[in-house]
Each structure stands twice: as C-alpha cells, then as structure tokens.
Coordinates of C-alpha atoms and ligand atoms in Angstrom, one line a residue:
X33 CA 10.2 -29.0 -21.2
X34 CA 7.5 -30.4 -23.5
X35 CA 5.8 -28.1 -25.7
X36 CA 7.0 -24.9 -24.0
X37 CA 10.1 -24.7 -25.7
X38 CA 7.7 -23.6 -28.5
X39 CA 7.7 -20.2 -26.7
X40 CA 11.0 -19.7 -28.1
X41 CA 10.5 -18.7 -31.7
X42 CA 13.7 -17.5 -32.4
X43 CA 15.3 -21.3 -33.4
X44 CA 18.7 -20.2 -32.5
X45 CA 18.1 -19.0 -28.7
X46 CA 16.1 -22.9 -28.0
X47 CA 19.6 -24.2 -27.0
X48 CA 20.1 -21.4 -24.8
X49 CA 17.7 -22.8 -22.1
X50 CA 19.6 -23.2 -18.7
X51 CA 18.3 -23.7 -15.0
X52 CA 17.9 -21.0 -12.8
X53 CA 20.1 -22.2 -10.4
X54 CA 23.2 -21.9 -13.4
X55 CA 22.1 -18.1 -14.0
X56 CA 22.3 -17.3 -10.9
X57 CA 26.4 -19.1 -10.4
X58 CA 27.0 -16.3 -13.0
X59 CA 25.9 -13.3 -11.2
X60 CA 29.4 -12.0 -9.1
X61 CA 29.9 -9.9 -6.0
X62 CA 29.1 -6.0 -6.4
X63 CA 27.2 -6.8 -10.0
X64 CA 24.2 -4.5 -10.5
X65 CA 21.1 -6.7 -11.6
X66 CA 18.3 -5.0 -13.8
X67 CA 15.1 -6.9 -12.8
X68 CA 11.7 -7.0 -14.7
X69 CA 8.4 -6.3 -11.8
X70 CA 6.4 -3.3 -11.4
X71 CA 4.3 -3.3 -8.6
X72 CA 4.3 -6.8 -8.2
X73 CA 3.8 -7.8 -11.7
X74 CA 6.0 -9.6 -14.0
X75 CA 8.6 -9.8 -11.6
X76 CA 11.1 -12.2 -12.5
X77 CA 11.0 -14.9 -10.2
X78 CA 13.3 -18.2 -10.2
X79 CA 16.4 -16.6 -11.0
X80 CA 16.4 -13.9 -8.3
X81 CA 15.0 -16.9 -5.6
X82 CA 17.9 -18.7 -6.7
X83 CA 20.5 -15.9 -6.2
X84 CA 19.1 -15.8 -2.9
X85 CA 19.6 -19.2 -2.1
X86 CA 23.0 -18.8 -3.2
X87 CA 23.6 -16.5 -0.1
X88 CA 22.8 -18.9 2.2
X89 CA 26.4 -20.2 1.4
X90 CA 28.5 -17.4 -0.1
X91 CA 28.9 -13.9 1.1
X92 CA 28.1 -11.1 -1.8
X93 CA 26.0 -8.2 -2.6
X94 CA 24.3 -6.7 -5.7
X95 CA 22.4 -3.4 -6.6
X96 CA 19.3 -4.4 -7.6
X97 CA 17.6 -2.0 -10.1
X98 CA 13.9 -2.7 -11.2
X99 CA 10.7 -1.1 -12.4
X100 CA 9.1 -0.7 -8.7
X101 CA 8.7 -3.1 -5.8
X102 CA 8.7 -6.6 -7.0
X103 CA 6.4 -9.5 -5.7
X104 CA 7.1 -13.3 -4.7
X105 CA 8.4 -11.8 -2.0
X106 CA 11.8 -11.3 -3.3
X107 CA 12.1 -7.6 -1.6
X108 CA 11.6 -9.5 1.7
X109 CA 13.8 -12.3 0.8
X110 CA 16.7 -10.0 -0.8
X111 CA 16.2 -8.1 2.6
X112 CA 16.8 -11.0 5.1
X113 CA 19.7 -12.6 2.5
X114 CA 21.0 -9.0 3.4
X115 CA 22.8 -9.5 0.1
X116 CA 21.5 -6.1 -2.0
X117 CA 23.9 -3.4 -1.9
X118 CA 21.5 -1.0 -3.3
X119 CA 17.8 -0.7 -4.5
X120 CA 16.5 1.3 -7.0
X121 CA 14.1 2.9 -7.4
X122 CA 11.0 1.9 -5.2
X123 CA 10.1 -1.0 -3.2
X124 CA 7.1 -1.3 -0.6
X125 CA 8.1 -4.6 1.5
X126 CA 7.7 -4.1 5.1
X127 CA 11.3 -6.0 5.5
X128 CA 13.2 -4.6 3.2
X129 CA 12.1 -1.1 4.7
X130 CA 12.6 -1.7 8.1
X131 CA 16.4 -2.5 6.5
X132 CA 16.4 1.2 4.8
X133 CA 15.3 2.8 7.9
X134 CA 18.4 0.7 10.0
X135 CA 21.1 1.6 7.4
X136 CA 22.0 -1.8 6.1
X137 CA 21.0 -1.2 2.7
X138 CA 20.9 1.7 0.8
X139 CA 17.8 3.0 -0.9
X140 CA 17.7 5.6 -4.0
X141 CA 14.2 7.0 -4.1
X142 CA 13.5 8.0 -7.6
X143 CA 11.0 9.3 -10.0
X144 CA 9.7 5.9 -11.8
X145 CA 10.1 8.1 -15.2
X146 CA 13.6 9.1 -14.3
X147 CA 15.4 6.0 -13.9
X148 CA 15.9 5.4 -17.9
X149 CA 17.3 8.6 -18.2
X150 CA 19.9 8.1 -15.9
X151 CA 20.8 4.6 -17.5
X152 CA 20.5 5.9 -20.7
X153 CA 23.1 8.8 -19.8
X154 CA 25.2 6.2 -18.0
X155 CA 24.6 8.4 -14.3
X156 CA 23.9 5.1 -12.3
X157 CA 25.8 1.7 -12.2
X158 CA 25.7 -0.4 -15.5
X159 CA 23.7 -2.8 -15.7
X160 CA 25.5 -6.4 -15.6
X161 CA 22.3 -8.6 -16.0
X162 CA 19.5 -7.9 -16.9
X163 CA 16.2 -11.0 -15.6
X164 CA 13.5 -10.5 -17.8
X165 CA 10.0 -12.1 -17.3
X166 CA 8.5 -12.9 -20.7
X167 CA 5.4 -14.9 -22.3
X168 CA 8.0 -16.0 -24.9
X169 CA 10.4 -14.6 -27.7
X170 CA 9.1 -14.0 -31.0
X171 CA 11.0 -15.0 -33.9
X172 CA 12.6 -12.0 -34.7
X173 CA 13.8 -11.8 -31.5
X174 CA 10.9 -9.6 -29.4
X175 CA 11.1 -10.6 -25.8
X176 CA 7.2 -10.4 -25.0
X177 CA 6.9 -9.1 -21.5
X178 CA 4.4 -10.3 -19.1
X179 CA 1.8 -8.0 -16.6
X180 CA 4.1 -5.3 -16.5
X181 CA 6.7 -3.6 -18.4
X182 CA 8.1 -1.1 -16.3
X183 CA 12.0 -0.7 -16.9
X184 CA 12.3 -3.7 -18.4
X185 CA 13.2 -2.9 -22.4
X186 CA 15.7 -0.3 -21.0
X187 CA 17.5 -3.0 -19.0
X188 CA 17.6 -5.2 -22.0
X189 CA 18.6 -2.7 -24.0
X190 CA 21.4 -1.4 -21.7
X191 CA 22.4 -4.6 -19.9
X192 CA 25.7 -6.6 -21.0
X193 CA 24.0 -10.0 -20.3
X194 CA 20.2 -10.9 -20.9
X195 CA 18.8 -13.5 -19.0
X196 CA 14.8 -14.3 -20.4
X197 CA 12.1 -16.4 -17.3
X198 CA 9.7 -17.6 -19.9
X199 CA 6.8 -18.3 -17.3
X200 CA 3.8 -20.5 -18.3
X201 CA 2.2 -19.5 -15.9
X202 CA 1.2 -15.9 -16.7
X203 CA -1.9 -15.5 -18.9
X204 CA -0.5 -15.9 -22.5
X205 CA -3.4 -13.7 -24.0
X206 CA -1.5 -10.9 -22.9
X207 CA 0.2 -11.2 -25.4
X208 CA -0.1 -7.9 -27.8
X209 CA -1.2 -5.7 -25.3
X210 CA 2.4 -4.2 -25.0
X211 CA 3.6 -1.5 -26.9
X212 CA 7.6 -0.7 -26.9
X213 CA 8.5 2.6 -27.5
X214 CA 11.9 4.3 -27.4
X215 CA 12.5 7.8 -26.7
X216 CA 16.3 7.7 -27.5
X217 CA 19.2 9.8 -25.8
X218 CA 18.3 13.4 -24.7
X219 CA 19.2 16.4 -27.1
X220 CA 18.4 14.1 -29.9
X221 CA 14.5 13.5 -29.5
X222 CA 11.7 13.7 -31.5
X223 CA 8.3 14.2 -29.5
X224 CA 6.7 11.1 -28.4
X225 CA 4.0 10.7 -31.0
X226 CA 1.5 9.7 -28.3
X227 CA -1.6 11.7 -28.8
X228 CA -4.7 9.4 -26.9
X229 CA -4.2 7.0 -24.6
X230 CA -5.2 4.4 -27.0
X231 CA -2.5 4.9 -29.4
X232 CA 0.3 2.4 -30.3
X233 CA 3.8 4.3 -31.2
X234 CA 6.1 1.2 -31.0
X235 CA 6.3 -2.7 -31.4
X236 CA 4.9 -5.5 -29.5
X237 CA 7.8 -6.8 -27.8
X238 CA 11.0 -5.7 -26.3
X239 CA 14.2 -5.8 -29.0
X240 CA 17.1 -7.7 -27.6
X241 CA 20.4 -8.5 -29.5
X242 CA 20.5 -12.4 -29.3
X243 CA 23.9 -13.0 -28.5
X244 CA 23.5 -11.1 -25.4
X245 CA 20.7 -13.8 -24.2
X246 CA 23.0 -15.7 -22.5
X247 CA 20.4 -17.8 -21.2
X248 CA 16.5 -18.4 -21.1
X249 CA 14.6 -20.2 -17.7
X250 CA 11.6 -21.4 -17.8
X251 CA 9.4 -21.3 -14.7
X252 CA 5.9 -21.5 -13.9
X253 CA 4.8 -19.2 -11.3
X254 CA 1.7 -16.4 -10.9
X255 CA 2.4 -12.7 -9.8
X256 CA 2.2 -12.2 -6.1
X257 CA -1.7 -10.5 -5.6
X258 CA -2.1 -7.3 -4.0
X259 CA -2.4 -6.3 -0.8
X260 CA -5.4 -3.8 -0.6
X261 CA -7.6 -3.4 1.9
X262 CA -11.4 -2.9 1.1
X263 CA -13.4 0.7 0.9
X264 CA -14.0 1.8 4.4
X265 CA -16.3 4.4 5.5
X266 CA -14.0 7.1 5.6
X267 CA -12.3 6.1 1.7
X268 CA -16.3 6.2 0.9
X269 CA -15.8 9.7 2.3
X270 CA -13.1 10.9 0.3
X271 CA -14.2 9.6 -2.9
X272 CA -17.6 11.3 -2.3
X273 CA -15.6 14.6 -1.6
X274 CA -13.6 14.0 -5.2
X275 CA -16.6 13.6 -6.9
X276 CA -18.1 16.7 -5.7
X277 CA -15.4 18.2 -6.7
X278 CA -14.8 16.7 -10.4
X279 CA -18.8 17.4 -10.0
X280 CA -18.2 21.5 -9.4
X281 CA -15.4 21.4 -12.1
X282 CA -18.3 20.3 -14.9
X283 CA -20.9 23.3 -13.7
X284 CA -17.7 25.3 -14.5
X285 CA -17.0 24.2 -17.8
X286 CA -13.8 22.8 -17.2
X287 CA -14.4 19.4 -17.2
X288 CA -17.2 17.2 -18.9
X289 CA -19.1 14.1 -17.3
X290 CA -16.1 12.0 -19.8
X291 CA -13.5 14.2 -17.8
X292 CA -10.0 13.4 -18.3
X293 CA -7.4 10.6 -18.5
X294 CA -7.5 9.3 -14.9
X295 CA -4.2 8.3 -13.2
X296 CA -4.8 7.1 -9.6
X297 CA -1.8 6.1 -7.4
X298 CA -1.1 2.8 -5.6
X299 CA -2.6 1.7 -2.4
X300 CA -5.6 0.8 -0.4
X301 CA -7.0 4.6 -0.7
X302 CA -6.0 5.6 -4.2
X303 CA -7.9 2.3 -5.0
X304 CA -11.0 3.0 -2.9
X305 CA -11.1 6.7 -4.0
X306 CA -11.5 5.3 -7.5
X307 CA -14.3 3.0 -6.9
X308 CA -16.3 5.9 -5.7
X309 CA -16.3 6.6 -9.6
X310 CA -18.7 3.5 -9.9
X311 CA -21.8 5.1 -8.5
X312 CA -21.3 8.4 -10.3
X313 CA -22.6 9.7 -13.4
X314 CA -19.3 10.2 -14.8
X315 CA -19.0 7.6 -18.3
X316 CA -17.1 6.4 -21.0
X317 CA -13.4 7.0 -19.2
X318 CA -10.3 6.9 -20.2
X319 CA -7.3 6.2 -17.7
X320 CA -3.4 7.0 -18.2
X321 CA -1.8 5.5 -15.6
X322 CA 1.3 3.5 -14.2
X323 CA -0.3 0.8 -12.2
X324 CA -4.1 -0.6 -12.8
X325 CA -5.7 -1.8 -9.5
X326 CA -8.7 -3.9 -9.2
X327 CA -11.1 -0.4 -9.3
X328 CA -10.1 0.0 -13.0
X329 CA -11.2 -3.2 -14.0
X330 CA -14.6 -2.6 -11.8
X331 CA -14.7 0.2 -14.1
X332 CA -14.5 -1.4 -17.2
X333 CA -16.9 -4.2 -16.0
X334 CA -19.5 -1.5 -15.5
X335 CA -18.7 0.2 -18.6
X336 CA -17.3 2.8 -17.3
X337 CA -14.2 3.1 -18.3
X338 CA -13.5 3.0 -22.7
X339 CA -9.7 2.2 -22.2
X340 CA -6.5 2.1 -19.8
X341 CA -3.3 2.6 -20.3
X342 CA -0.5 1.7 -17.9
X343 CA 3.3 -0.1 -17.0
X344 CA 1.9 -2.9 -15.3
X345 CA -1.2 -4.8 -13.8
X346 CA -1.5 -5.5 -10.0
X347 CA -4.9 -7.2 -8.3
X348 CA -6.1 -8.9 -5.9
X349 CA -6.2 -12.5 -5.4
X350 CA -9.8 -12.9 -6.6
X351 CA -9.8 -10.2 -9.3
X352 CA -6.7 -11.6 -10.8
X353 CA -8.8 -14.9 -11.1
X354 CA -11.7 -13.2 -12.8
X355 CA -9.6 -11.0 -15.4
X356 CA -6.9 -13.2 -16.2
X357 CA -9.8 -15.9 -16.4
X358 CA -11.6 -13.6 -19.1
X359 CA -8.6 -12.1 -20.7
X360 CA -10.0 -11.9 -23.7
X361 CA -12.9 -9.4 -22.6
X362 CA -10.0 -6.9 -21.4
X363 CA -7.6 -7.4 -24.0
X364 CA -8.7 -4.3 -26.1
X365 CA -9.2 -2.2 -23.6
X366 CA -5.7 -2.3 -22.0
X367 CA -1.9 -1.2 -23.3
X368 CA 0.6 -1.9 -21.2
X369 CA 4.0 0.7 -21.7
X370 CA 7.4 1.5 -20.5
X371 CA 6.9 3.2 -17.0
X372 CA 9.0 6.4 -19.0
X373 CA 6.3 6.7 -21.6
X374 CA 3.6 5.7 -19.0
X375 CA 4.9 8.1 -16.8
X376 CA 6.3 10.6 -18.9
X377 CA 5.6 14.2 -18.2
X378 CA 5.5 15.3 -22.0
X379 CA 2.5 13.3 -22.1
X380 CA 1.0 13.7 -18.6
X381 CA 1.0 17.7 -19.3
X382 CA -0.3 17.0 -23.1
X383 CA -3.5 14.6 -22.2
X384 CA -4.1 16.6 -19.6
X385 CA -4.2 13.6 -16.5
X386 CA -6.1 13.8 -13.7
X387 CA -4.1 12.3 -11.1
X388 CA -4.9 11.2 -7.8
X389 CA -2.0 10.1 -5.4
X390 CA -1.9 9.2 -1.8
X391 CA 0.1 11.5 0.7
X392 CA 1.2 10.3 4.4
X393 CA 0.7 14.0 5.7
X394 CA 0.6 17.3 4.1
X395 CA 0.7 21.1 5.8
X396 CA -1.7 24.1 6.1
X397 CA 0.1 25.1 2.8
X398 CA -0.3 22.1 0.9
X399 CA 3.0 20.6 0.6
X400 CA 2.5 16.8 0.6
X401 CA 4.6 14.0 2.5
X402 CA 4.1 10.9 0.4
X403 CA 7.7 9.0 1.3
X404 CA 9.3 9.5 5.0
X405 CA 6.9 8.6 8.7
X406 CA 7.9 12.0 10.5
X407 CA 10.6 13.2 8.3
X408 CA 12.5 10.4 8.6
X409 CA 11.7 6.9 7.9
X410 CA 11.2 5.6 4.6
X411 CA 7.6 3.8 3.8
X412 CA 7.6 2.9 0.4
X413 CA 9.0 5.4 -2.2
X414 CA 7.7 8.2 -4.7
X415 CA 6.8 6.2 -7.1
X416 CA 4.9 7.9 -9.8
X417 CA 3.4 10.2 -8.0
X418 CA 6.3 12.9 -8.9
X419 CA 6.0 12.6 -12.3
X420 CA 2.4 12.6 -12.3
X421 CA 2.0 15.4 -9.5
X422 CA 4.1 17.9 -11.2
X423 CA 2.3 17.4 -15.2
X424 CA -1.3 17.0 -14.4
X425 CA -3.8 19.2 -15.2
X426 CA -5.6 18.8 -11.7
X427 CA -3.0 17.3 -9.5
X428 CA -5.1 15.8 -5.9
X429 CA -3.9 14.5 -3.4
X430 CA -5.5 12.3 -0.8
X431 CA -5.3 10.7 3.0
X432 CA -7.3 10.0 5.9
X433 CA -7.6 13.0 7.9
X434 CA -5.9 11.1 10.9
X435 CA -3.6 7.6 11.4
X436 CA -3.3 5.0 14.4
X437 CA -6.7 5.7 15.8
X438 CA -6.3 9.4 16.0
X439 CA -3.1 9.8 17.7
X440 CA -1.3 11.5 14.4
X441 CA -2.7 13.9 12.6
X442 CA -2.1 13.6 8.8
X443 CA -2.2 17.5 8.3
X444 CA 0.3 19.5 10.1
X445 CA 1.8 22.6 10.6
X446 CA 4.6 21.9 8.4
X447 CA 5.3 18.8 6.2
X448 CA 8.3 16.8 7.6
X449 CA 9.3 15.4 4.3
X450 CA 8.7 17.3 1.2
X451 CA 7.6 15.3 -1.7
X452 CA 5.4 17.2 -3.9
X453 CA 5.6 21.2 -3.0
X454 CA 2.7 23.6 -2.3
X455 CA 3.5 24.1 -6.4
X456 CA 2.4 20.9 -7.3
X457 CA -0.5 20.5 -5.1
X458 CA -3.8 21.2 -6.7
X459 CA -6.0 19.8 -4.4
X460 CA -5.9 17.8 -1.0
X461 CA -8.6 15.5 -0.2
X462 CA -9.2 13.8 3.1
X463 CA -12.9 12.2 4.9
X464 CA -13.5 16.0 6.1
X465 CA -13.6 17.5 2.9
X466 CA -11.8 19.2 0.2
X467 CA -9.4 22.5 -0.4
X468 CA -9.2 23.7 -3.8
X469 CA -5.9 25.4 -3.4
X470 CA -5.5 26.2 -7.0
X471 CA -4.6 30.2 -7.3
X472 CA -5.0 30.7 -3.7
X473 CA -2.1 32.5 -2.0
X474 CA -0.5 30.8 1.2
X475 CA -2.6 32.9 3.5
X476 CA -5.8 31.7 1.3
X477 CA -4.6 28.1 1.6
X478 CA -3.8 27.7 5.1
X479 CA -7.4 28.4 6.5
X480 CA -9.2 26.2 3.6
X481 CA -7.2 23.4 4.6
X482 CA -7.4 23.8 8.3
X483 CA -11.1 24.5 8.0
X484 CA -12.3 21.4 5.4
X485 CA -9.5 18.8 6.1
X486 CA -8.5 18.7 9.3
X487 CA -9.9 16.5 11.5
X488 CA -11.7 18.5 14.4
X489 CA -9.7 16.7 17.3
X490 CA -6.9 19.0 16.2
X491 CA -8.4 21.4 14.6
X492 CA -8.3 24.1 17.5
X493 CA -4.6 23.6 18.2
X494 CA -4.1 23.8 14.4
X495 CA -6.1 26.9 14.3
X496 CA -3.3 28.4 17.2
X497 CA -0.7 27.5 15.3
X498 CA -1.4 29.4 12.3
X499 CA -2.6 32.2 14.2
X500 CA 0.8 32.6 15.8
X501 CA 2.1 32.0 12.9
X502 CA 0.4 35.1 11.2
X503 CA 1.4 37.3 14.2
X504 CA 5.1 36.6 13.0
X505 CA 4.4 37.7 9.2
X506 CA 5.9 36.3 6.0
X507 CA 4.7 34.8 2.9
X508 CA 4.3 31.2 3.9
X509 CA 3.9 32.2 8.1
X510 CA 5.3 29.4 10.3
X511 CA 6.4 29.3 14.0
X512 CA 10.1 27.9 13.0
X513 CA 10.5 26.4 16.6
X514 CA 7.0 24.5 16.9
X515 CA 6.6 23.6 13.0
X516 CA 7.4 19.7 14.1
X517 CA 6.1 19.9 17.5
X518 CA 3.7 17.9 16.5
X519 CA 6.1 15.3 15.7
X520 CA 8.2 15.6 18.6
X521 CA 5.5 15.0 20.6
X522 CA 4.4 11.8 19.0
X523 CA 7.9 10.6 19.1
X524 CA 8.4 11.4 23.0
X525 CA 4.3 10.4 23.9
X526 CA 3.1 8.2 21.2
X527 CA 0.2 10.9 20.4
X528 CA 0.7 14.2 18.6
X529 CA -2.7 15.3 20.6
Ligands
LIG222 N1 2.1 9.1 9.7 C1 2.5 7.9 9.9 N2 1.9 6.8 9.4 C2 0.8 7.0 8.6 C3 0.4 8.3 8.3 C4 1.1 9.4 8.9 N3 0.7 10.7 8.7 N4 -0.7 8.2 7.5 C5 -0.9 6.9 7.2 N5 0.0 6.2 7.9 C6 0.2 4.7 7.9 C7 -1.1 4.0 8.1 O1 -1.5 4.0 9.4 C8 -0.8 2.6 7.5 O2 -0.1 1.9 8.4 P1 -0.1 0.3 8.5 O3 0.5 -0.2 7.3 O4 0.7 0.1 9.7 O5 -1.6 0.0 8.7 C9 0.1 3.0 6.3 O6 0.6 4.3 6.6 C10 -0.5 3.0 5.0 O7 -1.6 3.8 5.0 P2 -3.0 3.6 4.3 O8 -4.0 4.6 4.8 O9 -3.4 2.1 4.5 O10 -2.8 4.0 2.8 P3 -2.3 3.3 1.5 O11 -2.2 1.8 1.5 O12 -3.1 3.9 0.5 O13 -0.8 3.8 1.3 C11 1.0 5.5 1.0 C12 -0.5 5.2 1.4 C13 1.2 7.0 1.0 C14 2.0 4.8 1.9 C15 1.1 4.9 -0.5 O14 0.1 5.4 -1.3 C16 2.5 5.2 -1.1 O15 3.4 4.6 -0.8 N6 2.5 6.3 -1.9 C17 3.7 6.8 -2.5 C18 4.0 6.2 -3.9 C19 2.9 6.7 -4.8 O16 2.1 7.6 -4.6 N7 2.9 6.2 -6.0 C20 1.9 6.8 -7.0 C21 2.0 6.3 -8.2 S1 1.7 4.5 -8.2

C-alpha cells in the first residue's frame, strides 16, 4: 500500500483497510446499497465490480440507491448480473434501460433534490451500506469526496455501515473544493444561508462516525468520460435562437450582458447549447448547476464564466486530460455541493437560475416530455431538470425540432409523458426557432410553437390538428381521440409523417 495509507489521517481507521473483494462477502441478499457517482463521477468502483463478480456464483439482489447514473460501467454491469432489485433515482446506461423498459428491474424516477428527503424521513429503504469514493479521510474524520458529491454525505450519514474507496487515482487537488452542508429534518430548518454561488455554508469533507467505517479500499481507477457528441449544425441553431433570446431579454431590462446563474442540463444538446455562449457578448458568468460539462470549462478558459457551482464534474476524455492536468487553474473557480443544496429549489428560486434542460418532445402547449420514448419507455430519468424547471426564473427547454432522420416529430399534439407541465415551461427552443410562452394563454401558446418550432415537414398536419382542436372549444383545445396519433402511427409504420 506504500505511501497511500497516508490518505488515512484519522490513525485509528489505517487498520481498517480491507480488499474489495471482503466488502463485498458482507453485502447480503435484499440489502439496499447507497453508492457515491453522479453523472459518472466519483462513482465508487471496486467494491460494486466486486459485488458483481460475486453474482456470477450466488444468486441475490440489492436496491441500489446513488446520486445519478454511475460510470465504470457498473449500470451496465449491475444490469446483465441482473442482481439490482431496485434503482434509484437516475441512471442513463443503455442496458440497464432496456432492463426498465422489459420489467426485470424496477426503476424509481425521482427528483435528484428529493431523494434526501425521503431518506431523511425514513420513506425509502434504509440504507445498509453505504460505498463512498474519497481522496482520503482527514484526521478528524472528513471523508473527502472525489468529482462529485451528489448523495453521498446523506448515505454516510444515514447508512448502518460505511465502506470508504480511497482512489489514487482521481486528481488529489480537488481537494477543498467541496463544501458539506446539512439542511437537517423538515419542520426544524433554518434557511440555507447560501446567498451567491460562491459561498461556502459548510465543511470540506463529509462527517462520518468512525466506528461505522467498517472498512476502507483502496483502488486506483479514473471516472468513466463522457459520452457527448460534438455541436452540430442544428445545436449551432438552437444556441443562436437562445441567445437571441437572452439577447431580447437585455433590450428589455430584465437581464444584463452578466445575466444570471446558468444551470444547463446533461447531454449532447444542453452541452452544445452552452457553447454557443462562447461567441457571444455575454461575460463574467456565473453558473449554479448540478453537473458541469466540458462547455463550462470552455467557458472559464475564455474567461467567460467567474465561477461554477455544481454536485459533480463529468467530461470528456480529452477535457478531463486538460483540466484535471491543470487543476490548479480551476480550483477557485469551482464548488462542488450535495445534489440537495445544488439542486435545491429554495435556492434555485432565490439566485434566480437560468436553466436550460433537454426535452424528448413537448406539445403545442408547452408541456415537456424529458423521461418516457412515446409515453412509455424510459430513457434516462428526470434528473435535475424538475427541480430546476419548476424554481427558475426563466425555465427553457430545448430539442431538435425532429428525431431518427425526420420520421418523429419532437413537438406534438399532446405530450405522451408529462414531465415538466405547460406551468413550468418558460420557453422551448428547437433549430426552428423560439416560443416565449411566458404569460401567453393556451390559445396564445399553441400557434407560437406550431409556427417557430415545428419543423415544416409537419407543420401543416400540426396546423390541422389544432384547428380541429379549436372547433371543439375548451381551455387547452385537443382532439381526445387523435392527441397520440402521432405516436400510434410511428409505432404501427415506423414514421409519425
Ligand atoms: N422520440 C424518441 N427518441 C428521441 C426523441 C423523441 N422525440 N428525441 C430525441 N430522441 C432520441 C435521439 O434520437 C437520441 O437517440 P440515440 O441515442 O439512439 O441517438 C436520444 O434520444 C438522445 O437524444 P439527443 O438529441 O442526442 O440528446 P441528448 O444527448 O442531449 O439527450 C435527453 C436528451 C432528453 C435524453 C437527456 O437530456 C435527458 O436524459 N434528460 C433528462 C434528464 C435531465 O434533463 N437532467 C437535467 C439536469 S442534469
């Protein structure tokens, strides 16, 4: 172990260390499992791998509760072990979904926010282990988390048994960016003296009662990059329609060129939408977000951006060279927080976010699919984009105006899954153009959207469909019996044209 076991400050935990494969011979049948990992990051890693080698063997399950998806492809893995009873409460591995959709696991989509409040209250399964990645443990007994934070000092705090992954591996400058803030029980609170995005409210390092540590692995293994795809000519598009929009919001006094704390969603668009912000006049940015992408750190390269906040850091192969290679140029620009704080809707509504999330489909009156393919089958999760959806001050939502080389339309007559309602929905965005649906009225909002987002191959048979709506009347006018037509017809033809 060499000079690692220096990691472990606090003396008495050094003759806790233990091998992965002995942490996971502890874990039982129907345990629930509270895993560090948040979008990839700081997932803990040789434990879980070695709980999934156990299966190969034995026959058990676990629920296995985390911050969001987790990398090192443990989804996939935990997927075709088929040994996870339930998952909580995201994931985005193309396995583990295909699993959801055929019933053989069961997935609990839930606000990333939410989940502590439920463990707090004791609503979900108690949590028998929690795996916690960590730089190291300090010696008053901080467990220093990693490239994300996400539910992580909740499950330490809540679990029965700690188990600590000290990897060597992840960038050890990171240490001190964290700061660990509890909220306590509800009824009992105090508000969350968060005022910028900036400010630190609690300590450097997640608290733990020693003698739950029951043991500490070390491994030595980097996060999992992301999987993003590069700006296309239609995310160009979209981001030029945001700014024009951010742009009009400025000549109306609402905004400035600093505007506001900038959350932006996960994903290949959310990312590309925020590049646009390179090229733009807007400056000295602040963002307030959950996950930071490689387009954040563009930002701060350029200058552009002062300061980020978020739960965890996820990048690309060759971005997570370059920043983790300079940490020391990023360190005080960045806090990493629990995903409740990050994503906490006190604080969303009081800084005022601008957020930008990505929707599968949304209607003619704005109501935004972001979870289910035709109603149905699950994709990834809502993440964040709940939380942040509901608080913002300008709440956007963006998608390419059409999917699988035009045969679905990504607006339709009536949302299949509803995610984030017509209430929550400031503004959709797609490579058409933008609707401002803020104080317009259903029969305002239906035309603006048909009109600037849809994408003109539909756009005539969306136009018939609203106006037989309207001949039927009501507040929100639909024609009940052809609302999913659209979908029918892409799940009898293969085209919803
Ligand atoms: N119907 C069916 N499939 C659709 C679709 C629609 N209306 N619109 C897009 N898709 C498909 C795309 O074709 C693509 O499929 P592929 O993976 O087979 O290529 C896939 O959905 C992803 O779309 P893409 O355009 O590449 O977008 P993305 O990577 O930005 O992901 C979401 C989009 C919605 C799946 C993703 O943002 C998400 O999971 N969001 C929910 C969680 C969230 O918003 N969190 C926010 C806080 S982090």
């Amino acid at each position: 172990m060499g000079h690692t076991i220096e990691r472990i400050k606090a003396i008495q935990l050094q003759e806790r260390i233990i091998d992965a494969e002995l942490a996971a011979s502890w874990i039982q049948d129907g345990m629930t499992l509270g895993l560090s990992g948040f979008t990839r990051a700081g997932d803990a890693k040789a434990v879980p791998l070695a709980l999934i080698k156990r299966a190969e063997t034995e026959s058990f399950k676990v629920n296995v509760f985390t911050g969001a998806s987790l990398g090192s492809d443990i989804d996939r893995l935990f997927a075709e072990a088929g040994i996870v009873g339930k998952r909580l409460p995201f994931q985005a591995d193309p396995v583990m979904r295909k699993k959801i959709n055929e019933g053989d696991m069961l997935f609990v989509d839930h606000h990333l926010s939410q989940t502590a409040e439920w463990i707090k209250a004791g609503v979900i399964e108690p949590i028998d282990f929690a795996i916690i990645e960590a730089l190291g443990i300090t010696e008053d007994g901080l467990i220093i988390p990693t490239t994300s934070v996400g539910n992580s000092a909740l499950f330490v705090q809540y679990a029965k048994n700690v188990i600590v992954e000290i990897n060597t591996a992840q960038p050890a400058l990171f240490e001190g960016i964290h700061d660990i803030y509890d909220t306590g029980r509800q009824g009992e609170r105090l508000p969350i003296p968060l005022t910028r995005v900036d400010d630190r409210i609690g300590v450097p390092g997640i608290p733990v009662d020693l003698e739950k540590v029951r043991g500490i692995v070390f491994t030595h293994q980097p996060d999992s990059p992301s999987t993003i795809a590069a700006a296309d000519e239609e995310t160009e598009q979209m981001a030029e329609h945001l700014l024009n929009f951010l742009r009009s919001e400025v000549r109306a006094g609402r905004l400035t060129e600093r505007l506001a704390p900038l959350q932006s969603g996960i994903g290949t668009v959310a990312n590309a939408v925020l590049q646009g912000l390179l090229d733009s006049e807007f400056d000295d940015l602040e963002v307030y977000s959950e996950v930071l992408q490689d387009a954040v750190f563009e930002l701060i390269d350029a200058g552009k951006v002062r300061f980020a906040s978020s739960s965890s850091i996820t990048l690309s192969e060759e971005k997570m060279k370059q920043v983790y290679g300079n940490f020391e140029k990023y360190r005080d620009k960045l806090i990493l927080r629990p995903q409740e704080i990050s994503n906490h809707p006190e604080i969303i509504r009081r800084l005022g976010l601008i957020s930008i999330n990505t929707a599968l489909e949304f209607d003619i009156y704005g109501n935004v699919n972001s979870t289910h393919v035709s109603g149905t089958k699950m994709m990834n999760g809502i993440g964040g984009s709940g939380d942040f959806a509901r608080n913002a001050r300008l709440s956007i939502f963006v998608t390419k105006s059409i999917a699988k080389g035009g045969r679905i339309s990504s607006v339709v007559p009536f949302a299949t899954h509803i995610d984030h309602t017509e209430h929550d929905v400031d503004i959709v965005v797609t490579e058409q153009g933008y609707a401002d649906l803020r104080g317009l009225a259903p029969r305002e909002r239906a035309p603006r959207i048909i009109e600037n987002c849809v994408h003109p191959m539909y756009k005539e048979k969306m136009r018939d469909y609203y106006m037989e709506a309207l001949a039927r009347g009501g507040q929100t006018p639909h024609v009940l019996e052809q609302a999913f037509s659209w979908h029918a017809k892409l799940a009898q033809t293969g085209t919803m044209l």
